[in-house]
XYZ file of N, CA and C in Angstrom:
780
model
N 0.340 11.589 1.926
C 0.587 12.485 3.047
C 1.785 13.358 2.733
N 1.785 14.645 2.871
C 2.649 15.388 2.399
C 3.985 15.124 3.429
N 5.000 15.714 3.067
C 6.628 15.170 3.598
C 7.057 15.894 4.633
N 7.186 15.769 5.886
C 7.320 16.642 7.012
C 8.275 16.802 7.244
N 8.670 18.233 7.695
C 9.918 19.174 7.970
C 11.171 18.047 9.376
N 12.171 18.165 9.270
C 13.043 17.656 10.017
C 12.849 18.197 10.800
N 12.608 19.581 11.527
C 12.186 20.146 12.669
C 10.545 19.525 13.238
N 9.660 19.269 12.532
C 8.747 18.410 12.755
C 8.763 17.035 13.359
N 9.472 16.220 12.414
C 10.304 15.107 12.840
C 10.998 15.117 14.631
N 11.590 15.854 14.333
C 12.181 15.846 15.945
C 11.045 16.095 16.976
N 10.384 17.153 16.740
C 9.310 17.404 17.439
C 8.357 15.905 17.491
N 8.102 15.836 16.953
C 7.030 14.387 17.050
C 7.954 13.224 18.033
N 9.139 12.998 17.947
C 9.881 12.086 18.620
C 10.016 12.453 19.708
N 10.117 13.595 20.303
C 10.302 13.916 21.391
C 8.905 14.346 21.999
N 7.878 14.059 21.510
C 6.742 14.161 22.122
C 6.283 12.511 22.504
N 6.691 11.730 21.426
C 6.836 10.054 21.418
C 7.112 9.747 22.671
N 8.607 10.354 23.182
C 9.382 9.703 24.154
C 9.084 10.106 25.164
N 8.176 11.573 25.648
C 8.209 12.134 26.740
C 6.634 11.564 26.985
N 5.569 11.249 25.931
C 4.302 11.445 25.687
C 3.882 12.462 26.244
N 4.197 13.654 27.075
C 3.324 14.712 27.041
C 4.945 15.824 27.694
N 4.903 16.725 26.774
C 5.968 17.800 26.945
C 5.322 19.348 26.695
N 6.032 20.574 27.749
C 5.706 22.049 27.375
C 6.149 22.458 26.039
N 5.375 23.403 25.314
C 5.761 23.677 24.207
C 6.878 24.760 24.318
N 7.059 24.924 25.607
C 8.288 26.017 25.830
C 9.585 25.191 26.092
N 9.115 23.702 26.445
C 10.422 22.637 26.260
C 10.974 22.552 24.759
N 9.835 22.264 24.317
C 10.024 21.615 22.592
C 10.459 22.634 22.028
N 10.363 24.170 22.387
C 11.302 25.443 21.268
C 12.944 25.235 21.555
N 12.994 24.831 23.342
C 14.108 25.057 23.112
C 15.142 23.413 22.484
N 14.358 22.769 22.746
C 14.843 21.182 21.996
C 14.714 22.054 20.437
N 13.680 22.398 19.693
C 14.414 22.847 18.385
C 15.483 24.327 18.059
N 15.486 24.915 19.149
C 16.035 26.346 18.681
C 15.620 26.964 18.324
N 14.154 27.321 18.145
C 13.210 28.488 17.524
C 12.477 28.360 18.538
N 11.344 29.730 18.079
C 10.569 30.453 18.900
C 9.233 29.641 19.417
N 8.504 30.101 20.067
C 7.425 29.401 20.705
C 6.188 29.272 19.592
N 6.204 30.602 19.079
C 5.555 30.684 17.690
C 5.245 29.953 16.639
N 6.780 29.704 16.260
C 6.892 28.767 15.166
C 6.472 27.231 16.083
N 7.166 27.032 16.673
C 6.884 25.396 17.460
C 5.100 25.374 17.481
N 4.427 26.214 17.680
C 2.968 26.426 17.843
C 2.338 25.708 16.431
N 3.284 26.769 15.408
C 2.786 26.441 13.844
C 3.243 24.825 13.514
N 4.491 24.542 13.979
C 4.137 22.758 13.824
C 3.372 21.790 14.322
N 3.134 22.317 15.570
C 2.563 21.503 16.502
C 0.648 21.783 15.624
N 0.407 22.691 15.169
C -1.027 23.130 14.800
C -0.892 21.969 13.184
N 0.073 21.649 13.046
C 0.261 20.730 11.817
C 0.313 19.350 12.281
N 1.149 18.936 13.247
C 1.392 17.888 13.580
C -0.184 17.123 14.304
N -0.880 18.066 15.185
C -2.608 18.172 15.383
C -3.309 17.717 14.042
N -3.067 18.474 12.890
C -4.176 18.587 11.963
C -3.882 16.908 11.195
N -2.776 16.199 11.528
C -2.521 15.332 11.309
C -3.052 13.884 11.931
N -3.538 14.311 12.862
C -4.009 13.318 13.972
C -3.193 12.375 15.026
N -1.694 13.155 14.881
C -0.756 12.624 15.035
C -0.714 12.606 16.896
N -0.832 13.710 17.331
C -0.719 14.795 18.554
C -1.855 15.406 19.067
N -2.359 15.369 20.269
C -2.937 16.283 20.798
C -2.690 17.606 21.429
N -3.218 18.917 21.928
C -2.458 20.039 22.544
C -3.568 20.235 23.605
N -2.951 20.707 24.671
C -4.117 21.352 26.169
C -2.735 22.544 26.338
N -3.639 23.677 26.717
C -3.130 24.795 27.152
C -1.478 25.035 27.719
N -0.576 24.965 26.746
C 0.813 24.659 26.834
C 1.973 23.768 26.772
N 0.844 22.601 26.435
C 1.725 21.262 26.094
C 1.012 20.599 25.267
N 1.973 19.797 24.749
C 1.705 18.981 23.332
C 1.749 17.072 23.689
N 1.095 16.666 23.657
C 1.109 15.314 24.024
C 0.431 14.141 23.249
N 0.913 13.187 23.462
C 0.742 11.834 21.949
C -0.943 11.217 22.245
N -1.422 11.411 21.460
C -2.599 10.547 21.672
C -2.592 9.549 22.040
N -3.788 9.002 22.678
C -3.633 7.734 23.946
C -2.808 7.049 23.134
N -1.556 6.227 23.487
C -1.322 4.651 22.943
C -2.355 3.459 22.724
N -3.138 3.458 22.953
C -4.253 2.638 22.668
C -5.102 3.484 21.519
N -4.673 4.248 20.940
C -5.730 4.796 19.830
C -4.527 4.776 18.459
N -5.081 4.377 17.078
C -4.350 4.354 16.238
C -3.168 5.664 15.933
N -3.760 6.723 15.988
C -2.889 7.804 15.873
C -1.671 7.853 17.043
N -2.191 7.189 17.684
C -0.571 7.220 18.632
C 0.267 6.487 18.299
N 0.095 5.086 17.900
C 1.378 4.193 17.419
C 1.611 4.598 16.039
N 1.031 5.784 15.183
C 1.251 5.742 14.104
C 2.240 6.710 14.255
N 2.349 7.971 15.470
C 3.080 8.336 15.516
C 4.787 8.065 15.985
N 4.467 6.791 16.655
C 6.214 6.374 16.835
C 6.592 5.807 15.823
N 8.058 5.938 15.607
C 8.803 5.756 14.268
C 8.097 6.129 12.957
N 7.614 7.806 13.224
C 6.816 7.674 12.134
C 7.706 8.203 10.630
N 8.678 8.337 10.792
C 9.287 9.134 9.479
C 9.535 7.335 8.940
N 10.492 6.819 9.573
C 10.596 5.172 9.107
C 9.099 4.293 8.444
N 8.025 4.980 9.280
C 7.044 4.010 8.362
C 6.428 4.972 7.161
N 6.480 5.917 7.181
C 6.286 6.864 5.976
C 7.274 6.062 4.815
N 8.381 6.249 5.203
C 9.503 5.754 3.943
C 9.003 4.298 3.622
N 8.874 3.363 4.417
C 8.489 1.927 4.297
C 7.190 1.784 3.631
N 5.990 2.504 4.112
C 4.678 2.597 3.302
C 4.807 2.925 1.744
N 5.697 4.358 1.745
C 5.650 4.551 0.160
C 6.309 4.130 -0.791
N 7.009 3.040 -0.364
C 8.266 2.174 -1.226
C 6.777 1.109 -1.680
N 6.261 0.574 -0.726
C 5.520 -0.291 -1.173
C 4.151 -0.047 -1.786
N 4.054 1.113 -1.400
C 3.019 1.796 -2.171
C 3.070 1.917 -3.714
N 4.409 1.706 -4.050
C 4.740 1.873 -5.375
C 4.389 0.926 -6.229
N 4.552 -0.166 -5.486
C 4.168 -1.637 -6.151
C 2.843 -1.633 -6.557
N 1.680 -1.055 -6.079
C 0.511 -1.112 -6.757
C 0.120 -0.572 -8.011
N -0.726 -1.234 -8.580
C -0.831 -0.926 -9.645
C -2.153 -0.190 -9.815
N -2.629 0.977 -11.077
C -3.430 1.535 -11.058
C -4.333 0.600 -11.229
N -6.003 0.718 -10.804
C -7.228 0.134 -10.807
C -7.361 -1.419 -9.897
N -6.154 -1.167 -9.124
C -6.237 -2.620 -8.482
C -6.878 -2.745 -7.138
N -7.470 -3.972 -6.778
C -8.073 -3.968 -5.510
C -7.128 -4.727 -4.547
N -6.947 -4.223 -3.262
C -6.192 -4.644 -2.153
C -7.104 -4.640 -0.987
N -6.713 -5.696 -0.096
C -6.858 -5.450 1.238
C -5.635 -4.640 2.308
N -6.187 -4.290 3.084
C -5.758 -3.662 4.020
C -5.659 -3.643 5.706
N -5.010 -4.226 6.130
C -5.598 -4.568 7.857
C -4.950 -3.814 8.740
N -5.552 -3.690 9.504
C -5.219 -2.520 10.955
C -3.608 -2.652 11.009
N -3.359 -1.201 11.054
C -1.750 -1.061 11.853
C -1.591 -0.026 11.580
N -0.687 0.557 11.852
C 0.388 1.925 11.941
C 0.970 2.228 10.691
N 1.511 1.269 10.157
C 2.514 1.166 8.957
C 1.277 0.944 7.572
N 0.442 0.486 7.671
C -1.082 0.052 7.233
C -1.565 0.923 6.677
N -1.873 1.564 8.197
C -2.824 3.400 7.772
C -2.111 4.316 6.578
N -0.291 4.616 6.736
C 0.414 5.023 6.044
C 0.283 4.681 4.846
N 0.141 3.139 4.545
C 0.163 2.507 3.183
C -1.290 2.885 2.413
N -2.084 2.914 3.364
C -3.637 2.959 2.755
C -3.320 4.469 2.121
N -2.690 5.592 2.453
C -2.740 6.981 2.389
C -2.140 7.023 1.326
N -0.969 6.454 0.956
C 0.590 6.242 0.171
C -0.333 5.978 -1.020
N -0.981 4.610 -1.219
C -1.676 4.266 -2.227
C -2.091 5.193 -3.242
N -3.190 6.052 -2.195
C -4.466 6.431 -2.886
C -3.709 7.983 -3.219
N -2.420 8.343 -2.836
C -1.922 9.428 -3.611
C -0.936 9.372 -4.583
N -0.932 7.684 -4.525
C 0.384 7.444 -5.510
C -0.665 6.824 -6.967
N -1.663 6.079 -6.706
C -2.417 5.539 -7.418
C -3.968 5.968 -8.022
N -4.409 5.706 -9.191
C -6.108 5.851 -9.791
C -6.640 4.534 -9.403
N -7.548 4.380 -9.650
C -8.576 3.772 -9.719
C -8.827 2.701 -8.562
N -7.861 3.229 -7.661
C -8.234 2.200 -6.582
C -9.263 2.315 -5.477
N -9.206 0.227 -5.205
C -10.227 -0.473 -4.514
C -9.995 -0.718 -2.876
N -9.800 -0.300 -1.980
C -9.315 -0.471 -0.472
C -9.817 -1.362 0.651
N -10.226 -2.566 0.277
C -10.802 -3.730 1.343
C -10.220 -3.392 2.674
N -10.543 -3.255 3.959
C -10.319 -2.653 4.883
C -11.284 -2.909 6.004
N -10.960 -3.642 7.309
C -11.223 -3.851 8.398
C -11.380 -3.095 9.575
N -10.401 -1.970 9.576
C -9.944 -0.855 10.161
C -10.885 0.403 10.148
N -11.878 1.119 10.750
C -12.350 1.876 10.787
C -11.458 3.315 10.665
N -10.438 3.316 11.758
C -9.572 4.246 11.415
C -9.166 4.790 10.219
N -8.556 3.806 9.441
C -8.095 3.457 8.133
C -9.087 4.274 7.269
N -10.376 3.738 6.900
C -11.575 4.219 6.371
C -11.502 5.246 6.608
N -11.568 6.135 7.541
C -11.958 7.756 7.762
C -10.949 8.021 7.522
N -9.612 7.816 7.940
C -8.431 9.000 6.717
C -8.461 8.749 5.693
N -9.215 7.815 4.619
C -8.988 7.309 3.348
C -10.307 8.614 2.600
N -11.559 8.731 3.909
C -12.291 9.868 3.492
C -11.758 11.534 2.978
N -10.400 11.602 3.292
C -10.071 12.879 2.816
C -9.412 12.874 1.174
N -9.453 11.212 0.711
C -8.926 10.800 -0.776
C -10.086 10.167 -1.703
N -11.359 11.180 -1.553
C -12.483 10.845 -2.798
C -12.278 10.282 -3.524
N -10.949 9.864 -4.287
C -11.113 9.086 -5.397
C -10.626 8.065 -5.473
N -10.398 7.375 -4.233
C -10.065 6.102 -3.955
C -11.724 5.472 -3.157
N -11.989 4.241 -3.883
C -13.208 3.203 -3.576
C -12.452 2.415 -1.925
N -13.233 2.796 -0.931
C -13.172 2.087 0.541
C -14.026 1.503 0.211
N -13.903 -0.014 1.133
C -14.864 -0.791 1.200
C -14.936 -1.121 3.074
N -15.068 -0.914 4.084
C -14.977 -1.306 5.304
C -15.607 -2.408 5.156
N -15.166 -3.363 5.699
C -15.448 -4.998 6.065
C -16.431 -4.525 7.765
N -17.628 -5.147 7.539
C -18.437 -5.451 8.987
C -17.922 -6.279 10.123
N -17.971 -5.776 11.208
C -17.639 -6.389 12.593
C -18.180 -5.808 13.834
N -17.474 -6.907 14.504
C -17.294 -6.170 16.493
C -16.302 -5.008 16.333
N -16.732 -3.876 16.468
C -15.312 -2.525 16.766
C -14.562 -2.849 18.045
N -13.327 -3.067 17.858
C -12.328 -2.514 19.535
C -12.356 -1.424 19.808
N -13.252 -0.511 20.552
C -12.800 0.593 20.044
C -11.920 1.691 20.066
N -11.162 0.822 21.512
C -9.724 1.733 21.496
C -8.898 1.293 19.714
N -9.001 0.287 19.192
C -7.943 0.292 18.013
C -8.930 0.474 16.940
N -10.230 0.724 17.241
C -10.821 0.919 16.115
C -10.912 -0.210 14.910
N -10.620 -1.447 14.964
C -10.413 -2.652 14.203
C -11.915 -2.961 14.290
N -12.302 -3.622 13.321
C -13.288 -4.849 13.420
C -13.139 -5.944 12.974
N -13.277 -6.804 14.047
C -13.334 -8.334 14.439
C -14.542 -9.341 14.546
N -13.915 -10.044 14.603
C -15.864 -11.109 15.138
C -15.637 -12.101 13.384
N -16.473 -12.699 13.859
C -17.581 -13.749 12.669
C -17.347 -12.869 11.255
N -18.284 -11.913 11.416
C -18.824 -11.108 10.542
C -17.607 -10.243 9.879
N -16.738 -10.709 10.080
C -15.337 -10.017 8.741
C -14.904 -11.235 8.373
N -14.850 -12.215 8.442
C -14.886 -13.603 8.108
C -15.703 -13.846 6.503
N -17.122 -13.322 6.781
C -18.406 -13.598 6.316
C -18.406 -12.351 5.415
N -17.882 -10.610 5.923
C -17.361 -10.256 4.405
C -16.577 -10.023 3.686
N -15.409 -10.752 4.544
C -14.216 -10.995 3.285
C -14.443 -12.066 2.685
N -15.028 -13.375 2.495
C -15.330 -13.697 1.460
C -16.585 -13.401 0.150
N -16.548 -12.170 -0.150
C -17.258 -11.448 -0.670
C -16.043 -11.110 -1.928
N -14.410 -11.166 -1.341
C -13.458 -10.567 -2.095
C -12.408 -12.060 -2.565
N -11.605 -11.500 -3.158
C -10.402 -12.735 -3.713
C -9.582 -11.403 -4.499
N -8.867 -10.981 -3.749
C -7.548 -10.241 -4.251
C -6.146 -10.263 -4.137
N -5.410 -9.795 -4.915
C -4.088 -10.359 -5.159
C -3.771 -10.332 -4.110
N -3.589 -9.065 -3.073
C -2.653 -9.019 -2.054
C -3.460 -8.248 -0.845
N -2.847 -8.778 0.101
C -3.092 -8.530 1.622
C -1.633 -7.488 2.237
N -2.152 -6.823 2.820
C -1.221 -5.784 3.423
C -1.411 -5.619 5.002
N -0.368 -6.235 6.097
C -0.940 -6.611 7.113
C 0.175 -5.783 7.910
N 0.012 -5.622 9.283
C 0.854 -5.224 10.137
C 1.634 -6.657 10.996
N 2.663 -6.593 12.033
C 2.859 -7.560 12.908
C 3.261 -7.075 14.193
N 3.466 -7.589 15.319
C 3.743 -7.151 16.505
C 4.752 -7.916 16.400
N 5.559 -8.393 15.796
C 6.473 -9.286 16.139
C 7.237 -10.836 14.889
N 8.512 -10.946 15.046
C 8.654 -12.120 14.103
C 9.788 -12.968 14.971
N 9.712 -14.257 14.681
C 11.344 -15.164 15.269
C 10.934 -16.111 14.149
N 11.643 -16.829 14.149
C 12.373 -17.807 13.586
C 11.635 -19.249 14.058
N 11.263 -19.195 14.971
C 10.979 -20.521 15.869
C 9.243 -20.705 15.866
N 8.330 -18.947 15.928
C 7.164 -18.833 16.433
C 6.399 -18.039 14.708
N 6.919 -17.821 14.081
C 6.669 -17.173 13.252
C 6.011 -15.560 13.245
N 5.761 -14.829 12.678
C 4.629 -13.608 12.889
C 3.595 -13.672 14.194
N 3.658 -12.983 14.703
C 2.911 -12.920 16.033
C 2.399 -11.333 16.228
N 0.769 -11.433 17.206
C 0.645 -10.409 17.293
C -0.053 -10.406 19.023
N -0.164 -8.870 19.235
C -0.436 -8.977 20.331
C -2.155 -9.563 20.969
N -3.025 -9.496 20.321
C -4.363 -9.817 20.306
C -4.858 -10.775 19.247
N -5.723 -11.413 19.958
C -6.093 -12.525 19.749
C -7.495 -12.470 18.698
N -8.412 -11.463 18.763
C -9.410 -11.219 17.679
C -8.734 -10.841 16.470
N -7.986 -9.844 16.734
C -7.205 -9.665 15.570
C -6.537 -10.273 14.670
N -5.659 -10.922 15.286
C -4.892 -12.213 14.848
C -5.815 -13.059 14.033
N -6.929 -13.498 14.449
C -7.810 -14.159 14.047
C -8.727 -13.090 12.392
N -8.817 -12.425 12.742
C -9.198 -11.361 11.789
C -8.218 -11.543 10.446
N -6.921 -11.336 10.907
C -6.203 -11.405 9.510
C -6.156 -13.024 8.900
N -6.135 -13.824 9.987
C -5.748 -14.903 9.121
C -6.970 -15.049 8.320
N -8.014 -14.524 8.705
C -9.468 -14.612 7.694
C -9.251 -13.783 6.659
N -8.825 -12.570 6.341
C -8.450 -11.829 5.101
C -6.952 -12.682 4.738
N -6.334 -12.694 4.996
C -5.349 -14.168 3.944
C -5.876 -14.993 3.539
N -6.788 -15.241 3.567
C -7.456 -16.721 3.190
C -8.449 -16.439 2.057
N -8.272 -14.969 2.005
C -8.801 -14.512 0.510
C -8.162 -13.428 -0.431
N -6.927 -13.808 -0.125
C -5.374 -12.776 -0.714
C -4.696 -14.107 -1.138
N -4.247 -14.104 -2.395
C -3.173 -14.515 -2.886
C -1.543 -14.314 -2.647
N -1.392 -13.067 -2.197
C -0.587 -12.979 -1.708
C -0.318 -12.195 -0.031
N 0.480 -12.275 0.594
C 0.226 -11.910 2.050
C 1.557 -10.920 2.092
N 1.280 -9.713 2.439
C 2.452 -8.691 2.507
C 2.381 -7.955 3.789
N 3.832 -8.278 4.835
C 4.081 -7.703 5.949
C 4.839 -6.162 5.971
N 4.294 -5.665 6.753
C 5.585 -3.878 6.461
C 5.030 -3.974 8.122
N 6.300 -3.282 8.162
C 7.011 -3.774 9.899
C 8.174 -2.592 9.932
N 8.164 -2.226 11.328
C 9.858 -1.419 11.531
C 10.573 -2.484 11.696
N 11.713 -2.493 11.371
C 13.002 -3.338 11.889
C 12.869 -4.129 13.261
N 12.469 -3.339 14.549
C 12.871 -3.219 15.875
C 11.845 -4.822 16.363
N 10.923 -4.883 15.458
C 9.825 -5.934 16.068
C 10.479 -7.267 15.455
N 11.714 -7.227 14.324
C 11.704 -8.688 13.839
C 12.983 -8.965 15.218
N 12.342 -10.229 15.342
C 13.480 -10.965 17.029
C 13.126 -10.907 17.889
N 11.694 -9.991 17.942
C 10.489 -10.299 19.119
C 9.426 -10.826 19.211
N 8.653 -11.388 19.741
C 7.205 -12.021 19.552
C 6.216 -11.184 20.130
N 4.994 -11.671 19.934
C 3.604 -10.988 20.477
C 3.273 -12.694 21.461
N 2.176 -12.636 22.607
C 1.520 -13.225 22.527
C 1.018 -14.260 22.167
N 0.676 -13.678 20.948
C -0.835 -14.483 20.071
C -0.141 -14.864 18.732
N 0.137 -16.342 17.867
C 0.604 -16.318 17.200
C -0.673 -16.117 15.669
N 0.286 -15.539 14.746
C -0.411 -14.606 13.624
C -0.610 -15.686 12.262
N 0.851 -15.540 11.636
C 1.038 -16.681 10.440
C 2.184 -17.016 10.565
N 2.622 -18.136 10.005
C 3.683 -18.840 9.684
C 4.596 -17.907 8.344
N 6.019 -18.027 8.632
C 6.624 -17.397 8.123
C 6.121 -17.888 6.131
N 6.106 -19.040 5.859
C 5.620 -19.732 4.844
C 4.325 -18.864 4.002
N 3.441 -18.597 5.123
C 2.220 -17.846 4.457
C 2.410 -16.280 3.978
N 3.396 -16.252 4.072
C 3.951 -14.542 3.912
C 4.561 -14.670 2.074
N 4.491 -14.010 1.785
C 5.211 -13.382 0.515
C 6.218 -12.681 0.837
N 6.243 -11.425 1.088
C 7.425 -10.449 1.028
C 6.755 -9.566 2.430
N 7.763 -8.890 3.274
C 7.610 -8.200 3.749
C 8.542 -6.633 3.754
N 8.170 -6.042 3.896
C 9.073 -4.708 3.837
C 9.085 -3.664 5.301
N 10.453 -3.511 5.329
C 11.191 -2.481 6.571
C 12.161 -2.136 6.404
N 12.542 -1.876 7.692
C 13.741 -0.044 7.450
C 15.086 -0.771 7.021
N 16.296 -0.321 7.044
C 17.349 -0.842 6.415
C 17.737 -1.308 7.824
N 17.864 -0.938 8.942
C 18.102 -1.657 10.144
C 18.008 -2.794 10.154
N 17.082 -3.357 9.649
C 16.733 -5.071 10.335
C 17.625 -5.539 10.351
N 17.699 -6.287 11.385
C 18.934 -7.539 11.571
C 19.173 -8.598 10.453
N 20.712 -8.484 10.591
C 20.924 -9.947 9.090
C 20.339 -11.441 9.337
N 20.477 -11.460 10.642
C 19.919 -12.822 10.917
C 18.871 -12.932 10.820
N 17.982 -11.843 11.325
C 16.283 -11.979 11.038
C 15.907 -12.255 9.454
N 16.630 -10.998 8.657
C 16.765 -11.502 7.126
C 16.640 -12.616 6.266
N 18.202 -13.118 6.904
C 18.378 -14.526 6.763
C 17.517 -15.498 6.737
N 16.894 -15.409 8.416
C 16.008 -16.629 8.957
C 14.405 -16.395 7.685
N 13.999 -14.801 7.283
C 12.935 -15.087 6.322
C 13.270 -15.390 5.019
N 14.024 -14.568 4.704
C 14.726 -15.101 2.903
C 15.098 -16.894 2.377
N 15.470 -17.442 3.923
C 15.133 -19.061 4.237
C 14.172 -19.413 3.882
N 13.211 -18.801 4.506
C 11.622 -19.331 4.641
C 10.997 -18.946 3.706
N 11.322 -18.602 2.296
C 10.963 -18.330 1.385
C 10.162 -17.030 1.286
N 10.275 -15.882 1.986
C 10.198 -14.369 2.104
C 10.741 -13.392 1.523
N 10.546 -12.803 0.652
C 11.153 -11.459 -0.016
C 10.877 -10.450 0.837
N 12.281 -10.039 1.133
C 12.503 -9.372 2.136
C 12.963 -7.842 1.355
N 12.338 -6.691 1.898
C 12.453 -5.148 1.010
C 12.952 -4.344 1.911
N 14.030 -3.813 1.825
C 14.695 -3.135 3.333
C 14.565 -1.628 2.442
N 14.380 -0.218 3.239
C 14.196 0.464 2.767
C 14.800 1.488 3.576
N 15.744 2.663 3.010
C 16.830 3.002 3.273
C 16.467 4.089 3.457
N 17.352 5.034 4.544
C 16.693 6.770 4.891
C 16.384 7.277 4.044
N 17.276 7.318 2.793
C 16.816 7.599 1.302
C 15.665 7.324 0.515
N 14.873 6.238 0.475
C 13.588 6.112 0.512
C 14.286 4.867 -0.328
N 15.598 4.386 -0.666
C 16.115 3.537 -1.430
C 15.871 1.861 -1.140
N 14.556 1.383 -1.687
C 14.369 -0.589 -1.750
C 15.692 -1.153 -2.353
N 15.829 -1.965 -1.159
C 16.705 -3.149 -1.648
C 15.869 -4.726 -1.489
N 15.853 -5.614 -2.287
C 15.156 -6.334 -2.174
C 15.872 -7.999 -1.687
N 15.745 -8.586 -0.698
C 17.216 -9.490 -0.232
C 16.438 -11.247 -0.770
């Protein structure tokens, strides 16, 4: 995904926070003309990021992937393509629904050849359609179809079809006490079925979710490998995974991995 303007950036956050603002607000939040704000906003659209109705610019439902992909989205851009790096050309990965996910699936297939994209996520799949030369594989299911995921039996039945190194998962949440947690319960159930045919299990997360829980508990801190987020995260959260035997990848405005 190409690298978006700091005037973009702001714009997207302040469409985040307001979820639906005039585009004659947002010129004067950046200091330019209505014009130009038009020409980002016609970018920030072509992105799937934002929707527009006749004078205002507003976040796609929160219940649809493009909306949570748009909060904190410069932080999961930086976090996706740090770890994006780690792949290697011609390798096959899984991939499971999230925000930080979708980013990584994108990161991959412009950082990498010959890759294989195991993938649950319908969403996921159709932006991966604008990168021909990356191999999707969508895993069969029940669709949610506000999150566009598929769940059920039947992703169970074709992820063991696969056995690959690594799993690339989202979380709603981490403590110390409850481990990885998410907010839904098919889902939840969904990934622990693609771990169970990953050798390794890799979390990418913003900062803000480790010290909170979901719900529905996900995996045990134990079943994780490494996870990666912003340089924010808390030391104690750190702590409590680098304990639990977690390689922890904090990744800095700079796009700079530190690995704890």
């Amino acid at each position: 995904m190409d690298t978006m303007s700091t005037r973009q950036l702001t714009l997207l956050e302040s469409i985040v926070v307001a979820g639906r603002i005039a585009v004659a607000e947002l010129a004067g939040i950046a200091h330019v003309s209505t014009v130009t704000i038009r020409k980002d906003l016609d970018d920030l659209e072509a992105r799937g990021l934002i929707r527009r109705e006749r004078g205002v610019a507003m976040l796609v439902s929160p219940d649809d992937p493009a909306g949570r992909l748009a909060y904190h989205y410069a932080e999961k851009v930086r976090i996706a393509a740090a770890a994006a790096a780690t792949v290697n050309d011609g390798e096959t990965v899984m991939i499971e629904a999230g925000s930080c996910c979708a980013i990584l699936a994108e990161q991959i297939s412009i950082q990498c050849t010959g890759i294989t994209i195991v993938t649950n996520s319908a969403f996921i799949a159709q932006r991966l359609g604008a990168h021909p030369m990356v191999s999707t594989v969508l895993l069969g299911g029940e669709q949610q179809h506000d999150s566009r995921v598929l769940v059920g039996p039947m992703v169970e039945l074709c992820a063991r079809q696969f056995i690959v190194d690594r799993l690339f998962i989202g979380t709603d949440g981490f403590t110390p006490s409850l481990g990885f947690t998410a907010r839904d319960y098919m889902r939840a159930t969904a990934v622990r079925a693609l771990a169970s045919r990953a050798e390794r299990v890799v979390v990418l997360t913003e900062s803000e979710k480790l010290g909170s829980h979901g719900p529905v508990p996900l995996l045990d801190a134990h079943d994780v490998a490494a996870l990666w987020t912003d340089s924010a995260a808390p030391d104690a959260q750190v702590d409590a995974l680098t304990g639990a035997g977690v390689e922890v990848v904090t990744v800095a405005a700079d796009g700079t991995a530190v690995a704890h």
